[in-house]
């Protein structure tokens, strides 16, 4: 039996600066793109008549393995100009056509996950971005 699909792992997530210089590999990522479109109802309408255009935002979280306090911020200080945005490239499998880029990202918060177990300590960062291609 020939299967025409494949599954991917999260091991191919890389942060780049805006000139495509690799900064760091991530341990995981989650993100979503949302649009604030709103329906408009006419007088006594049961269904909406039109949808107003909205604003698009990408929001997500990326995870890196803990190596030292504020490691990602220190890398950004070294590789990014003050306030410069960064890109996140996600490659699905070995095919370069299976790739997405989250462009013009900025960090908005950070935290750590620490458990009493053999699990590695993780740093999690929330970000916002302009678009996903």
CSV table of C-alpha atoms in Angstrom, one decimal:
chain,number,residue,atom,x,y,z
A,1,UNK,CA,0.0,0.0,0.0
A,2,UNK,CA,1.4,3.4,-1.0
A,3,UNK,CA,0.7,6.3,1.4
A,4,UNK,CA,0.7,9.8,-0.1
A,5,UNK,CA,1.1,11.7,3.2
A,6,UNK,CA,3.8,12.2,5.8
A,7,UNK,CA,4.0,13.5,9.3
A,8,UNK,CA,6.4,16.1,10.6
A,9,UNK,CA,8.2,16.8,13.8
A,10,UNK,CA,8.8,20.1,15.5
A,11,UNK,CA,12.6,19.9,15.2
A,12,UNK,CA,12.9,22.3,12.3
A,13,UNK,CA,12.1,25.7,13.8
A,14,UNK,CA,14.8,28.4,13.4
A,15,UNK,CA,14.9,32.1,14.4
A,16,UNK,CA,16.6,34.4,11.9
A,17,UNK,CA,17.3,38.1,11.9
A,18,UNK,CA,15.9,40.2,9.0
A,19,UNK,CA,18.9,39.4,6.8
A,20,UNK,CA,18.5,35.7,7.1
A,21,UNK,CA,21.3,35.1,9.6
A,22,UNK,CA,20.5,32.1,11.8
A,23,UNK,CA,20.2,33.1,15.5
A,24,UNK,CA,18.7,30.0,17.3
A,25,UNK,CA,16.9,26.7,16.9
A,26,UNK,CA,13.7,26.3,18.8
A,27,UNK,CA,12.4,23.3,20.7
A,28,UNK,CA,8.8,24.1,19.7
A,29,UNK,CA,6.3,26.6,18.5
A,30,UNK,CA,2.6,27.4,18.4
A,31,UNK,CA,1.0,30.3,16.6
A,32,UNK,CA,-2.2,31.5,15.1
A,33,UNK,CA,-3.3,34.2,12.7
A,34,UNK,CA,-6.5,36.0,13.5
A,35,UNK,CA,-8.6,38.7,11.8
A,36,UNK,CA,-10.9,41.0,13.6
A,37,UNK,CA,-13.6,41.1,10.8
A,38,UNK,CA,-17.1,42.0,12.1
A,39,UNK,CA,-20.5,41.2,10.6
A,40,UNK,CA,-23.0,44.0,10.0
A,41,UNK,CA,-26.7,43.4,10.3
A,42,UNK,CA,-29.4,45.5,8.6
A,43,UNK,CA,-32.5,46.6,10.4
A,44,UNK,CA,-34.4,43.5,11.5
A,45,UNK,CA,-32.0,41.1,9.7
A,46,UNK,CA,-31.7,37.6,11.0
A,47,UNK,CA,-28.4,37.0,9.0
A,48,UNK,CA,-25.6,39.5,8.5
A,49,UNK,CA,-25.6,41.5,5.3
A,50,UNK,CA,-21.9,42.3,5.0
A,51,UNK,CA,-18.7,41.7,6.8
A,52,UNK,CA,-16.4,44.7,7.6
A,53,UNK,CA,-12.7,44.3,6.9
A,54,UNK,CA,-10.6,43.7,10.0
A,55,UNK,CA,-7.0,43.8,11.2
A,56,UNK,CA,-4.8,40.8,11.0
A,57,UNK,CA,-2.3,39.8,13.8
A,58,UNK,CA,-0.2,36.7,14.3
A,59,UNK,CA,0.3,35.6,17.9
A,60,UNK,CA,2.2,32.7,19.2
A,61,UNK,CA,4.7,31.1,21.6
A,62,UNK,CA,8.1,29.6,21.0
A,63,UNK,CA,10.0,27.3,23.3
A,64,UNK,CA,13.7,26.9,23.7
A,65,UNK,CA,15.8,24.7,26.0
A,66,UNK,CA,17.1,26.5,29.0
A,67,UNK,CA,20.8,27.1,28.9
A,68,UNK,CA,21.3,30.2,31.0
A,69,UNK,CA,19.0,33.1,32.3
A,70,UNK,CA,17.6,35.3,29.5
A,71,UNK,CA,19.5,33.4,26.8
A,72,UNK,CA,17.3,34.5,23.9
A,73,UNK,CA,17.4,38.2,25.0
A,74,UNK,CA,21.2,38.0,25.1
A,75,UNK,CA,21.3,36.5,21.6
A,76,UNK,CA,19.0,39.3,20.4
A,77,UNK,CA,21.3,41.9,21.9
A,78,UNK,CA,24.2,40.4,19.9
A,79,UNK,CA,22.4,39.6,16.6
A,80,UNK,CA,19.7,42.3,16.3
A,81,UNK,CA,19.8,46.0,16.3
A,82,UNK,CA,17.9,47.7,19.1
A,83,UNK,CA,14.2,47.1,18.4
A,84,UNK,CA,14.8,45.2,15.2
A,85,UNK,CA,12.2,42.6,14.4
A,86,UNK,CA,13.1,38.9,13.6
A,87,UNK,CA,11.7,36.1,11.4
A,88,UNK,CA,10.9,32.5,12.4
A,89,UNK,CA,11.3,29.9,9.7
A,90,UNK,CA,9.5,26.5,10.1
A,91,UNK,CA,10.5,23.7,7.7
A,92,UNK,CA,8.2,20.7,7.5
A,93,UNK,CA,10.2,17.6,6.4
A,94,UNK,CA,13.0,17.6,3.9
A,95,UNK,CA,11.1,19.4,1.1
A,96,UNK,CA,11.9,23.2,1.0
A,97,UNK,CA,8.4,23.8,-0.5
A,98,UNK,CA,7.0,22.7,2.9
A,99,UNK,CA,8.2,25.8,4.7
A,100,UNK,CA,6.5,28.7,6.5
A,101,UNK,CA,8.0,32.0,7.6
A,102,UNK,CA,6.5,34.1,10.4
A,103,UNK,CA,7.7,37.6,9.5
A,104,UNK,CA,8.4,40.7,11.6
A,105,UNK,CA,8.2,39.1,15.0
A,106,UNK,CA,8.6,40.9,18.4
A,107,UNK,CA,8.8,39.3,21.8
A,108,UNK,CA,6.1,40.4,24.3
A,109,UNK,CA,6.6,38.1,27.3
A,110,UNK,CA,8.7,35.2,28.6
A,111,UNK,CA,8.6,32.5,31.2
A,112,UNK,CA,10.1,29.2,32.3
A,113,UNK,CA,8.7,25.7,32.8
A,114,UNK,CA,10.4,23.8,35.7
A,115,UNK,CA,9.3,20.4,36.8
A,116,UNK,CA,10.6,18.0,39.4
A,117,UNK,CA,11.4,15.3,36.9
A,118,UNK,CA,14.0,14.4,34.2
A,119,UNK,CA,12.4,16.9,31.8
A,120,UNK,CA,14.6,19.6,30.6
A,121,UNK,CA,13.9,23.2,31.7
A,122,UNK,CA,12.2,25.2,29.0
A,123,UNK,CA,12.0,28.9,28.4
A,124,UNK,CA,8.8,30.0,26.7
A,125,UNK,CA,8.4,33.3,24.9
A,126,UNK,CA,5.2,34.9,23.5
A,127,UNK,CA,5.5,36.9,20.4
A,128,UNK,CA,3.4,38.9,17.9
A,129,UNK,CA,4.1,39.1,14.2
A,130,UNK,CA,2.9,40.8,11.1
A,131,UNK,CA,2.2,37.8,8.8
A,132,UNK,CA,2.8,34.2,7.9
A,133,UNK,CA,4.0,33.1,4.4
